[in-house]
Coordinates of C-alpha atoms in Angstrom, one line a residue:
Chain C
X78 CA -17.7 11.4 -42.4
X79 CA -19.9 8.2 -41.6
X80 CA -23.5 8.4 -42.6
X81 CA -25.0 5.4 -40.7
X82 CA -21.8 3.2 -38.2
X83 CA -22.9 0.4 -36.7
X84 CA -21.4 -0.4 -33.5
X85 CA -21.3 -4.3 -32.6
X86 CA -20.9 -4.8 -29.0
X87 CA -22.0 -1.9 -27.0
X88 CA -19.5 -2.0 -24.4
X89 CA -16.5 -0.1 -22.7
X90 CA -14.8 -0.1 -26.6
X91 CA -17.7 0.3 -28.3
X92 CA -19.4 2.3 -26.2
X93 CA -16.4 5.1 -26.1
X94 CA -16.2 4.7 -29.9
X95 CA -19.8 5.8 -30.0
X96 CA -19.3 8.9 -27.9
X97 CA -16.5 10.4 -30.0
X98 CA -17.5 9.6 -33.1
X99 CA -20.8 11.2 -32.6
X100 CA -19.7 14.7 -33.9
X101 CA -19.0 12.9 -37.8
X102 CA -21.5 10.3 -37.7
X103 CA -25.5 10.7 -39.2
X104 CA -26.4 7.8 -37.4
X105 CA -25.1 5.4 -34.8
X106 CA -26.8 1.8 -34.5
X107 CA -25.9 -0.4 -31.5
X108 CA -26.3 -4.5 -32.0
X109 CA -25.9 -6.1 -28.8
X110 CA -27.0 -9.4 -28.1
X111 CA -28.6 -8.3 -24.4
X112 CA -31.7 -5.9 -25.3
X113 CA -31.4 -4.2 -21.5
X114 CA -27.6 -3.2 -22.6
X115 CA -29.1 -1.6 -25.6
X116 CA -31.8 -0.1 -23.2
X117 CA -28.7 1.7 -21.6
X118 CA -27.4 2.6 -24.7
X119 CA -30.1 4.3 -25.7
X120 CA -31.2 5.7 -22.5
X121 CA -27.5 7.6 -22.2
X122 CA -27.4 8.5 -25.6
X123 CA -24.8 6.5 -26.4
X124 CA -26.7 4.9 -29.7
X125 CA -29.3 6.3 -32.0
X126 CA -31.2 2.7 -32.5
X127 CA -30.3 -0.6 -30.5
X128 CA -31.0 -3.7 -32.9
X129 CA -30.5 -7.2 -31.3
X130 CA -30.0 -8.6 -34.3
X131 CA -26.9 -8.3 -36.2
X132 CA -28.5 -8.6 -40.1
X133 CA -30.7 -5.6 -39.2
X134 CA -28.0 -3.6 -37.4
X135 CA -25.8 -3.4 -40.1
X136 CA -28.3 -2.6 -42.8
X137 CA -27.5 0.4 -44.9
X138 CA -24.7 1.1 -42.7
X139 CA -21.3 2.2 -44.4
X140 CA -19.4 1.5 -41.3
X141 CA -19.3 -1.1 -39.0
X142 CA -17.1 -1.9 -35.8
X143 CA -17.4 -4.9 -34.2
X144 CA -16.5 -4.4 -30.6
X145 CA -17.2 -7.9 -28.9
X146 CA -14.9 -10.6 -27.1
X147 CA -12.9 -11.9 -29.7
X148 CA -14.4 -15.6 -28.9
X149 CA -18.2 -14.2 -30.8
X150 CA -16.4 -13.1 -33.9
X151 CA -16.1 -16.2 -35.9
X152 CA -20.4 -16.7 -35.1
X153 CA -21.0 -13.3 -36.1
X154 CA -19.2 -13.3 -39.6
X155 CA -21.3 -16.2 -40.0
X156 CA -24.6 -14.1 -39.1
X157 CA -22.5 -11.3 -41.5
X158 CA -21.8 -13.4 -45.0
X159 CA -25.1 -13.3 -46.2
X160 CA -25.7 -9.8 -45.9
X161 CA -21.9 -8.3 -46.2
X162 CA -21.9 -6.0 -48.4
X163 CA -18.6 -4.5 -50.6
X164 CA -19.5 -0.7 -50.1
X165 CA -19.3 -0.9 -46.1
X166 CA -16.2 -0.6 -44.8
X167 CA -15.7 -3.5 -41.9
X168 CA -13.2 -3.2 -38.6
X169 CA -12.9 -5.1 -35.1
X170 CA -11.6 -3.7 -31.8
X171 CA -10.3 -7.5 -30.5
X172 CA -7.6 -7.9 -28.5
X173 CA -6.1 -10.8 -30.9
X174 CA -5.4 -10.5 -34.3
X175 CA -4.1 -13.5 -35.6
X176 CA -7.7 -15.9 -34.1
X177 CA -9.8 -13.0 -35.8
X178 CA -7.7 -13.5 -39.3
X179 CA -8.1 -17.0 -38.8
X180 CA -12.2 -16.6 -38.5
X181 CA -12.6 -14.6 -41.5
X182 CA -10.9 -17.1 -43.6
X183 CA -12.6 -20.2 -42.4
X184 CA -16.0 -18.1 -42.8
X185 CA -15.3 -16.0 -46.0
X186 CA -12.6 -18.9 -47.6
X187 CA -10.4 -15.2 -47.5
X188 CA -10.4 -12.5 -45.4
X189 CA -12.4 -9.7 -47.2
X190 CA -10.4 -7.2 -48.7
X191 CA -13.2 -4.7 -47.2
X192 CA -12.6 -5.9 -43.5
X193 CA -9.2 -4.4 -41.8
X194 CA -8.4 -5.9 -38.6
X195 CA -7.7 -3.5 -35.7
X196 CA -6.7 -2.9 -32.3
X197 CA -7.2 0.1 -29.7
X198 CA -4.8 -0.4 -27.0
X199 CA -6.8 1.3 -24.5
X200 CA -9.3 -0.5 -22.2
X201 CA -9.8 -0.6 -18.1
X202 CA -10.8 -3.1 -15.9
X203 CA -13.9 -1.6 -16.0
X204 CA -16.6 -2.9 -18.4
X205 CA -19.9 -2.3 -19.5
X206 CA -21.7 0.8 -21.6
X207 CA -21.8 2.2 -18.5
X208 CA -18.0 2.9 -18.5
X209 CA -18.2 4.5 -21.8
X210 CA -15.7 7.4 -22.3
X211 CA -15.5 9.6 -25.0
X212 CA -11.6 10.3 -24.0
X213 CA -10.7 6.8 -23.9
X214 CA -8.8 6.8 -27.4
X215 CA -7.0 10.1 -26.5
X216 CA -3.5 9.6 -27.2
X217 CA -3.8 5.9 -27.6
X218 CA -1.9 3.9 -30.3
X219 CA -4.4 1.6 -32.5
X220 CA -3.0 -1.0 -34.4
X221 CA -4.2 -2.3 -37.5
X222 CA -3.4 -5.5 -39.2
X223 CA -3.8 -5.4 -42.8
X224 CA -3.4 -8.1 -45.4
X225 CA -1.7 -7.4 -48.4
X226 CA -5.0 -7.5 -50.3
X227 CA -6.4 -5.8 -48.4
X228 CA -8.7 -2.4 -49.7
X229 CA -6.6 0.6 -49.7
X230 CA -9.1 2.7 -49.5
X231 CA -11.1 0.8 -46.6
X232 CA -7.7 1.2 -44.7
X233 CA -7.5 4.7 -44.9
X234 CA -11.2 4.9 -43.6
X235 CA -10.2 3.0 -40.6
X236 CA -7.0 4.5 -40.1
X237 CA -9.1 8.2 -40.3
X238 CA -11.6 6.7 -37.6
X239 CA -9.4 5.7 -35.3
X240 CA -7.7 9.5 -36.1
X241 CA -10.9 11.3 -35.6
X242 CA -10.9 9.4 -32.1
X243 CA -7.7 10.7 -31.1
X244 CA -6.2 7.6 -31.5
X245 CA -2.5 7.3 -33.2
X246 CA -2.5 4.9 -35.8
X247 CA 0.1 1.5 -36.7
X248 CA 0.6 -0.9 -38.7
X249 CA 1.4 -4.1 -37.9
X250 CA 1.6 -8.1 -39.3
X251 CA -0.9 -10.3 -36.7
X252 CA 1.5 -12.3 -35.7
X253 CA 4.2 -9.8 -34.6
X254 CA 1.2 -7.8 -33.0
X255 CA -0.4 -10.9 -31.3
X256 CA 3.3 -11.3 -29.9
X257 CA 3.6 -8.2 -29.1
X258 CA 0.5 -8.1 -26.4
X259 CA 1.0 -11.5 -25.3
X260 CA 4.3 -9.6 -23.6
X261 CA 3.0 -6.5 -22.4
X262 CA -0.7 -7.3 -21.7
X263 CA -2.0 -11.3 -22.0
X264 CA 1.1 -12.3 -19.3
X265 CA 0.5 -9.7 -16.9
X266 CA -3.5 -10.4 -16.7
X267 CA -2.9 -14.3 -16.4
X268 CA -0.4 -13.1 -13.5
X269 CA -2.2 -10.9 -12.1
X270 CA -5.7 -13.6 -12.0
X271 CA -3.7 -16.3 -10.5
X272 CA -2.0 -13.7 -8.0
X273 CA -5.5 -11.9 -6.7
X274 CA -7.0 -15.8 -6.6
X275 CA -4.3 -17.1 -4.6
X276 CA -4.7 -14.4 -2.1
X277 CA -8.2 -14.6 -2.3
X278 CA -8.2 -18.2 -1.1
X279 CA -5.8 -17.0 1.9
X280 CA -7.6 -14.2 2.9
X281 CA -10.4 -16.4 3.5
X282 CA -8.0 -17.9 6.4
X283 CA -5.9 -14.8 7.7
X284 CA -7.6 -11.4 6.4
X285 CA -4.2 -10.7 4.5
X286 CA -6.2 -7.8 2.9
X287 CA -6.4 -5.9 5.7
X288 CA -2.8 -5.4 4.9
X289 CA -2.3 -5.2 1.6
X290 CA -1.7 -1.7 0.5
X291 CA -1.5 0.6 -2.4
X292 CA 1.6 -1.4 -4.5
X293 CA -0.9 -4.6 -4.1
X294 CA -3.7 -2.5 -5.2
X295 CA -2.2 -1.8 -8.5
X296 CA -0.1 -4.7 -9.5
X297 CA -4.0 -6.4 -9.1
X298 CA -6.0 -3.7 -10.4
X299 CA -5.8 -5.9 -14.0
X300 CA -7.5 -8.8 -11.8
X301 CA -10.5 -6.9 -12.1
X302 CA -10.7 -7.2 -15.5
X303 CA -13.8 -9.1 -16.9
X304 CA -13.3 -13.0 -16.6
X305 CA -15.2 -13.5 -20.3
X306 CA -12.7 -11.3 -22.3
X307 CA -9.9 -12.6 -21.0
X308 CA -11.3 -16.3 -21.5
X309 CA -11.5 -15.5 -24.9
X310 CA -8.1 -14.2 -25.3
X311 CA -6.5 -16.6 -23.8
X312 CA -7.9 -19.2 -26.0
X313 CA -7.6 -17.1 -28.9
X314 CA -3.7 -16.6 -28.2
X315 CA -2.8 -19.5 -26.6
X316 CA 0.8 -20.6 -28.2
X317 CA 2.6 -16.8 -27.2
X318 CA 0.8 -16.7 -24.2
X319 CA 2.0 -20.5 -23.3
X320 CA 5.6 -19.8 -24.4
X321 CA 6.1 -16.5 -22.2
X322 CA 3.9 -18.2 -19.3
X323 CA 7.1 -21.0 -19.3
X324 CA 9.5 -18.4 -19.9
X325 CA 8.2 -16.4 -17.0
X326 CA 8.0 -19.4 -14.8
X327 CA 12.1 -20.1 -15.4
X328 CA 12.3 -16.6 -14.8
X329 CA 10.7 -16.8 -11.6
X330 CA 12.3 -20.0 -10.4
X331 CA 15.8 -18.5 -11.4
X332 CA 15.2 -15.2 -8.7
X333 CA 13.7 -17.5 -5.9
X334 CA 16.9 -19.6 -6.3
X335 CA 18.8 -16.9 -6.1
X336 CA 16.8 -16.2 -3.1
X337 CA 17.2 -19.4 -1.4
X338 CA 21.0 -19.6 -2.4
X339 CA 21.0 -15.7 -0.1
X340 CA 23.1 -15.0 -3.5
X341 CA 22.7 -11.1 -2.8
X342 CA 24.7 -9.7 -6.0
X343 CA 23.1 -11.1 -8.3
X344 CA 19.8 -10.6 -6.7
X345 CA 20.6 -7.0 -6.5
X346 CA 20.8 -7.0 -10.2
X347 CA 18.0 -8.5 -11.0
X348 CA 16.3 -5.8 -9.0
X349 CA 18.3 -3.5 -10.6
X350 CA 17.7 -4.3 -13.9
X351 CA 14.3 -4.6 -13.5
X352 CA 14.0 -0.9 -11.8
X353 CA 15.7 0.5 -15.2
X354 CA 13.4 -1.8 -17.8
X355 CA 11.1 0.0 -16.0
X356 CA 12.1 3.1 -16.0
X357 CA 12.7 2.9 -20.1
X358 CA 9.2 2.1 -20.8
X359 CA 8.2 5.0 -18.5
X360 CA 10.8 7.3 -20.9
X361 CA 8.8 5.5 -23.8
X362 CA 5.4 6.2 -22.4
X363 CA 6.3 9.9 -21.8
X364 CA 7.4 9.9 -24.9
X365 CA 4.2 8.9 -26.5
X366 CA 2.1 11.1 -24.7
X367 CA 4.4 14.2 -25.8
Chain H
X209 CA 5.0 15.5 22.7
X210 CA 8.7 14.8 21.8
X211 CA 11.3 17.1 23.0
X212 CA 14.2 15.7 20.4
X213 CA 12.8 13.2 17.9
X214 CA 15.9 11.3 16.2
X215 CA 15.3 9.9 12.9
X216 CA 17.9 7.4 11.6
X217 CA 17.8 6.8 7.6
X218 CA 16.6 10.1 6.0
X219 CA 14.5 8.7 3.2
X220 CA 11.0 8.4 2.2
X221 CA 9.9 7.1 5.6
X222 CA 11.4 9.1 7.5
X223 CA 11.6 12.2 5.9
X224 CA 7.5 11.9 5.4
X225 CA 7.6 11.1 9.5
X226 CA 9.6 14.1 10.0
X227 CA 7.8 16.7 7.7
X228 CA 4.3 15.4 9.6
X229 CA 5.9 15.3 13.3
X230 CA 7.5 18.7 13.2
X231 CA 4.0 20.4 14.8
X232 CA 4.9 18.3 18.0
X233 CA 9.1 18.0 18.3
X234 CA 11.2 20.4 20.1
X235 CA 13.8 19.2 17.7
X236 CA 14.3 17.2 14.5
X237 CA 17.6 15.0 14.0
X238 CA 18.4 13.5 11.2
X239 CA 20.9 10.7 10.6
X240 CA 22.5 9.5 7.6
X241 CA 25.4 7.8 6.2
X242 CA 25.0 9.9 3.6
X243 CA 26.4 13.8 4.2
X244 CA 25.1 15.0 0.6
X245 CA 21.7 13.4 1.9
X246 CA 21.5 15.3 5.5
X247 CA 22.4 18.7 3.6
X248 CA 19.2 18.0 1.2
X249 CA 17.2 17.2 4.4
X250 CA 18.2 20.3 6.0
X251 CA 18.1 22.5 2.7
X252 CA 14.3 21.0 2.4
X253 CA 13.5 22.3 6.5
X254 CA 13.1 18.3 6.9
X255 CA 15.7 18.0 9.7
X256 CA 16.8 20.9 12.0
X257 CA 20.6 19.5 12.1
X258 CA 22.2 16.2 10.4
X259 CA 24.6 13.8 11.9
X260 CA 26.7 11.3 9.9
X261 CA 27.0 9.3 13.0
X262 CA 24.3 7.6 14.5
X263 CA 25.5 8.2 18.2
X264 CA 26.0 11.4 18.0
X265 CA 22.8 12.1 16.6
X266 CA 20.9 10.3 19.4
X267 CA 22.3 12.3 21.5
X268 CA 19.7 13.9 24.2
X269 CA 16.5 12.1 21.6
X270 CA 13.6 11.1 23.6
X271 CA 12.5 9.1 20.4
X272 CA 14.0 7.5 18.2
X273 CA 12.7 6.3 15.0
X274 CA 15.4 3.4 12.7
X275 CA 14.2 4.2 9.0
X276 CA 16.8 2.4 7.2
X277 CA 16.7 -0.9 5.2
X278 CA 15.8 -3.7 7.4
X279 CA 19.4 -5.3 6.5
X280 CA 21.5 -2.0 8.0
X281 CA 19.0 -2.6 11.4
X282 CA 21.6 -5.2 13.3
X283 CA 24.8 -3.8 12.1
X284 CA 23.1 0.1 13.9
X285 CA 21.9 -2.0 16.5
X286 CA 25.9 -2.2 17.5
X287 CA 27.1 0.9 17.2
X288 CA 23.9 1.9 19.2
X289 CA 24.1 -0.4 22.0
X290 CA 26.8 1.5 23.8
X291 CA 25.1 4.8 23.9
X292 CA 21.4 2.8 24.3
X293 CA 19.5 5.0 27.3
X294 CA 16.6 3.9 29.3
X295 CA 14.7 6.8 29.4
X296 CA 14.2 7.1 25.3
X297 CA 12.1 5.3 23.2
X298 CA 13.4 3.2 19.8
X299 CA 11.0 2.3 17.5
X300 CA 12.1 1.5 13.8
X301 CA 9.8 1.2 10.3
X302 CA 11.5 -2.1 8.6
X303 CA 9.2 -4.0 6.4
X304 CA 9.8 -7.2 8.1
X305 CA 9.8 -7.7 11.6
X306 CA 11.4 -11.4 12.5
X307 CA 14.8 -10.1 11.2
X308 CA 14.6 -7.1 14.0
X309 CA 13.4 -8.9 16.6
X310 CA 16.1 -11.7 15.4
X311 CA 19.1 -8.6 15.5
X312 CA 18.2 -7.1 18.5
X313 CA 18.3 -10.1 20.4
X314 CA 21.8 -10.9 18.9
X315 CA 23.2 -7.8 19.5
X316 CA 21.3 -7.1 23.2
X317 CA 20.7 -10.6 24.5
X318 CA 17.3 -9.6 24.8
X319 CA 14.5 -7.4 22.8
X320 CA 15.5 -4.3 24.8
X321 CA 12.0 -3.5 26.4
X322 CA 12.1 0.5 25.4
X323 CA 12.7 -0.9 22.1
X324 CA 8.9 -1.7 20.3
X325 CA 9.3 -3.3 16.3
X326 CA 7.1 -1.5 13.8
X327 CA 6.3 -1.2 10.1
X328 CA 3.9 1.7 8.3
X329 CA 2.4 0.0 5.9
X330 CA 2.8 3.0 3.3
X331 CA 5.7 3.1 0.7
X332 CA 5.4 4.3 -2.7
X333 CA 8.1 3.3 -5.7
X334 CA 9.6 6.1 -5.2
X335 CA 12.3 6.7 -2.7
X336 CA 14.9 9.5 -1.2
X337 CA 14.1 12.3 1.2
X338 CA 13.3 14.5 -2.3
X339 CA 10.2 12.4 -2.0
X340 CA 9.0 13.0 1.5
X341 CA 5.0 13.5 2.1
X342 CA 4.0 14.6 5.0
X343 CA 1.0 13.1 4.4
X344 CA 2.3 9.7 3.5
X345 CA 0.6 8.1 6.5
X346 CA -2.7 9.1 6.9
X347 CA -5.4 6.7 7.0
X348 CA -2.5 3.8 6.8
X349 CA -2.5 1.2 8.8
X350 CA 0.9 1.1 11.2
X351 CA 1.7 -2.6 12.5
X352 CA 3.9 -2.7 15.9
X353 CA 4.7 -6.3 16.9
X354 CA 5.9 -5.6 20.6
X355 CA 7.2 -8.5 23.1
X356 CA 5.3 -10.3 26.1
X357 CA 8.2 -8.0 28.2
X358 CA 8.3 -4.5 25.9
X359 CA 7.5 -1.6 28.4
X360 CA 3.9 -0.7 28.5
X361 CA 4.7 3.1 28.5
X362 CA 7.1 2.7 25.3
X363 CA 4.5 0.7 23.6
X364 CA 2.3 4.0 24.1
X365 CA 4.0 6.4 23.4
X366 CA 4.7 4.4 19.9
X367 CA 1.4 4.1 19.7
X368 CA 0.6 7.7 20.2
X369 CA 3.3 8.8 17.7
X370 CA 2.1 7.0 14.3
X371 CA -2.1 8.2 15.5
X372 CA -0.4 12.0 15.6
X373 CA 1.1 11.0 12.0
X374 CA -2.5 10.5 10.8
X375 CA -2.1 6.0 10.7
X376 CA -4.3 3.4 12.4
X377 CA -2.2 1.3 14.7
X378 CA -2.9 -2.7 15.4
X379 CA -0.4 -5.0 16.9
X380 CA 0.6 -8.5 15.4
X381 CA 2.9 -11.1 16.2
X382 CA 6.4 -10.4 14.2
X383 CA 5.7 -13.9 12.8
X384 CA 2.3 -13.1 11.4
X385 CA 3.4 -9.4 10.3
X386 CA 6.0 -11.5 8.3
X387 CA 3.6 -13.9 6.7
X388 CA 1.0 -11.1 5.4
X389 CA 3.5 -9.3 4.4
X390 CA 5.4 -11.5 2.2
X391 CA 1.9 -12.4 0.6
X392 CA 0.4 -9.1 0.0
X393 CA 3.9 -7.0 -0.8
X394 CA 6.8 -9.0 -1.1
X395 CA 5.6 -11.6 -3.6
X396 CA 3.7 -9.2 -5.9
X397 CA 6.9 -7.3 -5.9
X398 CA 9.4 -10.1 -6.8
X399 CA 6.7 -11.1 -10.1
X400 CA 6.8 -7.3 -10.6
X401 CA 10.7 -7.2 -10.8
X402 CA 10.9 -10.5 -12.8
X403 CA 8.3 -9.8 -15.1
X404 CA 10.1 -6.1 -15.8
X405 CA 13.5 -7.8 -16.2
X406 CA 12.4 -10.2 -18.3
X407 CA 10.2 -8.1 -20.6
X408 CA 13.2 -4.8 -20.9
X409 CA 15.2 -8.2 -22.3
X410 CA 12.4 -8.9 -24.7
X411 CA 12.1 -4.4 -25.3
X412 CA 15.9 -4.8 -26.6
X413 CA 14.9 -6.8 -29.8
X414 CA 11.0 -5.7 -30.1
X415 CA 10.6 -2.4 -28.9
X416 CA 7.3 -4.4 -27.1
X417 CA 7.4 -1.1 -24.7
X418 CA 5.8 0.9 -27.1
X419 CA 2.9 -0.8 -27.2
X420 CA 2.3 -1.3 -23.3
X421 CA -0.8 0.3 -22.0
X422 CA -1.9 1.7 -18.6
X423 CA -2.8 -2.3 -16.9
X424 CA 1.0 -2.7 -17.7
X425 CA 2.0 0.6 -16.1
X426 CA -0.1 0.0 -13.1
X427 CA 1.1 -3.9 -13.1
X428 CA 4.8 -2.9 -12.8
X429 CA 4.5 0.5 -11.0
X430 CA 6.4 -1.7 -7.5
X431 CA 9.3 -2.7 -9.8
X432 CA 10.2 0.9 -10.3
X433 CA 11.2 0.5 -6.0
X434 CA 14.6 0.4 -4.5
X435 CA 16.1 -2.6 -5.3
X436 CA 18.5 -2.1 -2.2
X437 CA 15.4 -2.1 -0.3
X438 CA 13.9 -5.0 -1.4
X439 CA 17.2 -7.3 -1.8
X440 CA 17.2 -6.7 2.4
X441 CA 13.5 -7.5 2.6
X442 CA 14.0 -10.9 0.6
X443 CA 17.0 -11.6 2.5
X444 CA 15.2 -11.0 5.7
X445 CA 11.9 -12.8 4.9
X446 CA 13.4 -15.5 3.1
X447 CA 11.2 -18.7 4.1
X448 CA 7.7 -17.0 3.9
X449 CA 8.6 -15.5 0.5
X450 CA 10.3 -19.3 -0.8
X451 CA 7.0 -20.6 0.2
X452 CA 4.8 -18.1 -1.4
X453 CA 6.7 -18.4 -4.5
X454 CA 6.5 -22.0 -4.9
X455 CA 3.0 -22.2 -4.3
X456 CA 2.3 -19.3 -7.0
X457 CA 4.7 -21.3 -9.3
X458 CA 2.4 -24.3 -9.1
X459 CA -0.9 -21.5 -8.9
X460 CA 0.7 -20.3 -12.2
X461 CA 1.9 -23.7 -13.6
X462 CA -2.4 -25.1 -13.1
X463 CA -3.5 -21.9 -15.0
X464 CA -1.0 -22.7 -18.0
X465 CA -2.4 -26.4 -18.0
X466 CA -6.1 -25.1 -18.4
X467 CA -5.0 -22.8 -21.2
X468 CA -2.9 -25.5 -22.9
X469 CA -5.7 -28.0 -22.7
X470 CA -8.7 -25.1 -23.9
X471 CA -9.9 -26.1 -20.6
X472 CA -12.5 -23.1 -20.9
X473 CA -14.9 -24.0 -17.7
X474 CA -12.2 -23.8 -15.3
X475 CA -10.4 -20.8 -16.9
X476 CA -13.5 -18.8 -16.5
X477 CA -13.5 -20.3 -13.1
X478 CA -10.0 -19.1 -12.3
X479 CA -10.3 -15.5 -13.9
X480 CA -13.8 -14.9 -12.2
X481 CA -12.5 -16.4 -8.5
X482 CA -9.5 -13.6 -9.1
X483 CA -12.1 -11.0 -10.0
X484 CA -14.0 -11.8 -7.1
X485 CA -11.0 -11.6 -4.4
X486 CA -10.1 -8.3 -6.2
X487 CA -13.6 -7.1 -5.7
X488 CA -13.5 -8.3 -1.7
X489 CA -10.0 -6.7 -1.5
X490 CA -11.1 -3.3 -3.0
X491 CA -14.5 -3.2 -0.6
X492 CA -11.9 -4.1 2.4
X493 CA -10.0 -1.1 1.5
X494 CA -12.8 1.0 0.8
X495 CA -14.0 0.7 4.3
X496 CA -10.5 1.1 5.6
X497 CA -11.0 4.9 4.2
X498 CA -14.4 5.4 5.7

């Protein structure tokens, strides 16, 4: 039970965290730096009270859950030393872990043992308060990076949140988790950008769109994904990013040799063995979701 | 109406054209190199009768539909030439249409004029006759890339054929078909097949599958198709595709350089322009459904 959370960043994370948790929450404060987002907030019921200001918002609160690009967290400790407080318990929802680690210790000289940094692998392309979804968490794996000072009991507060959401919770060191989605999630959206703007700049020329089909529809569907996050993420996990993006290039040049070279066997297998990676992650995912 | 509609290649295509045609055929034949294949096809009312051999099953047809990988097209084109009629009309679904026009004109001298190139634009991952939809074409778009000298009548009746299936025909030149096609389908599904074989490499040591989320399910969802397919569709589309993949190399290699040098105006840049084209490519298709 939370008596007063503070959500900080009223968007598609927060904004789903805020429907869910509204059956073991007294209160639920929304800080968001746009006051017409908070407006919307308010006006769906998302948030009980929208405060622009961060100091205010997390006043009296006894959890808080900072749910903004991972680029504004190292300003908002900042805004957040003067009034931290050791009986709140403190969490994040960015996509990075290691960048976010990184902020507390330049702002706090340590990360404090009352903050546990956290990750809900579940998002969309869509963004916004709008997209809110009280589902969104359902069957989703959170991962949470703690330190080894960190609070036991603030961990097992966050771990029961993410619970309550419907979320299953891990444990994970930063830097194996900020590997981790630098593989599965930062390469794919930087392929999928430069793929949808490529075509983009062709369609302009020969209406390729017209054409393209369902396949194209989803291997883009990350495109759509908003620019400002994925700034952020890139900048905050640049050197796994930058490793995998030259490791997927000499992957890539390897098959279009093999393309040019019409060496059919051992393009077959690379087809092949793509078509069963595949097929074990679907095994994995079923697996999850049983 | 057809009196005896031969399909050749019992698969996804057409099997799907089959289960949707049946209202108008006197007859449904079904040909396949594969006998365990033609009894599932009969077992599943797909076909009326299976033929292992493709001239028997033409045999009487007063359409014939090829629906095999566009690398078996020349090789049937032989063993069809012989029992090749006048009054019947070939049509064929291969995803890239230079390679047919190319065969046919190897193997007959000349496009035969009852013979009209054509590609539905509608595939899924999944393949075999087991996954035959009747409604797999409706509201697709059907491309047929006929010659200055294909019949007029056999162009119609082509026509007329996919519109009964529930598609939207347009014509193109095979060059062009081959162009948009190797932008919008055949490049996003090599960087879906590389990126899967490179990352089930990656799964071995770091179980990274587990954490992969729905953008990385919908990003690979084309490299879970036949590789079989798709090695014949490199093979036969070869230059476009080489040139599409070295410019994305070079797309991918300038995003790389932004993120190595934090160049965070231009990033933005990049990811919104991708957003963007996704947006234009989504409305496109949105009004293809209207």
């Amino acid at each position: 039970m939370i008596r007063r959370f503070c959500i900080i960043g009223v968007g598609l994370i927060g904004g789903s965290a805020a429907l869910r948790a509204r059956g073991f929450c007294g209160e639920i404060i929304g800080v968001d730096a746009d006051p017409a987002n908070l407006d919307r907030a308010e006006a769906l019921g998302v948030v009980d009270r929208g405060r622009v200001d961060p100091e205010q918002g997390v006043e009296g609160a006894d959890f808080v859950l900072i749910a903004t690009p991972v680029g504004t967290i190292e300003p908002l400790f900042r805004r957040l030393r003067p009034v931290w407080r050791p009986e709140c318990v403190y969490t994040d929802a960015g996509s990075t872990k290691g960048s976010v680690v990184d902020a507390a210790r330049r702002v706090f000289g340590k990360v404090p043992s009352n903050f546990i940094p956290g990750h809900p692998i579940a998002g969309a392309e869509r963004s916004g308060v709008e997209a809110a979804d009280a589902s969104l968490f359902e069957g989703k794996r959170v991962i949470l990076t703690p330190l080894p000072d960190s609070a036991p009991d603030a961990l097992a507060r966050v771990g029961e949140f993410w619970t309550y959401l419907g979320a299953k919770v891990e444990r994970m060191e930063a830097e194996r988790h900020d590997e981790v989605l630098a593989a599965t999630s930062h390469l794919p959206h930087v392929l999928a950008f430069t793929l949808a703007r490529m075509l983009g700049r062709k369609d302009e020329q020969a209406e390729i769109f017209r054409y393209a089909a369902g396949g194209f529809r989803d291997f883009t569907r990350i495109a759509s994904s908003d620019p400002r996050m994925w700034l952020d993420i890139c900048r905050a996990n640049r050197e796994p990013l930058l490793e995998l993006l030259a490791e997927y290039e000499a992957a890539l040049r390897e098959v279009a040799g093999l393309i040019r070279n019409d060496d059919a066997g051992r393009l077959y297998a690379c087809f092949s063995e793509a078509r069963s990676a595949r097929e074990k992650f679907l095994q994995l995912t079923e697996n999850n979701h049983a």
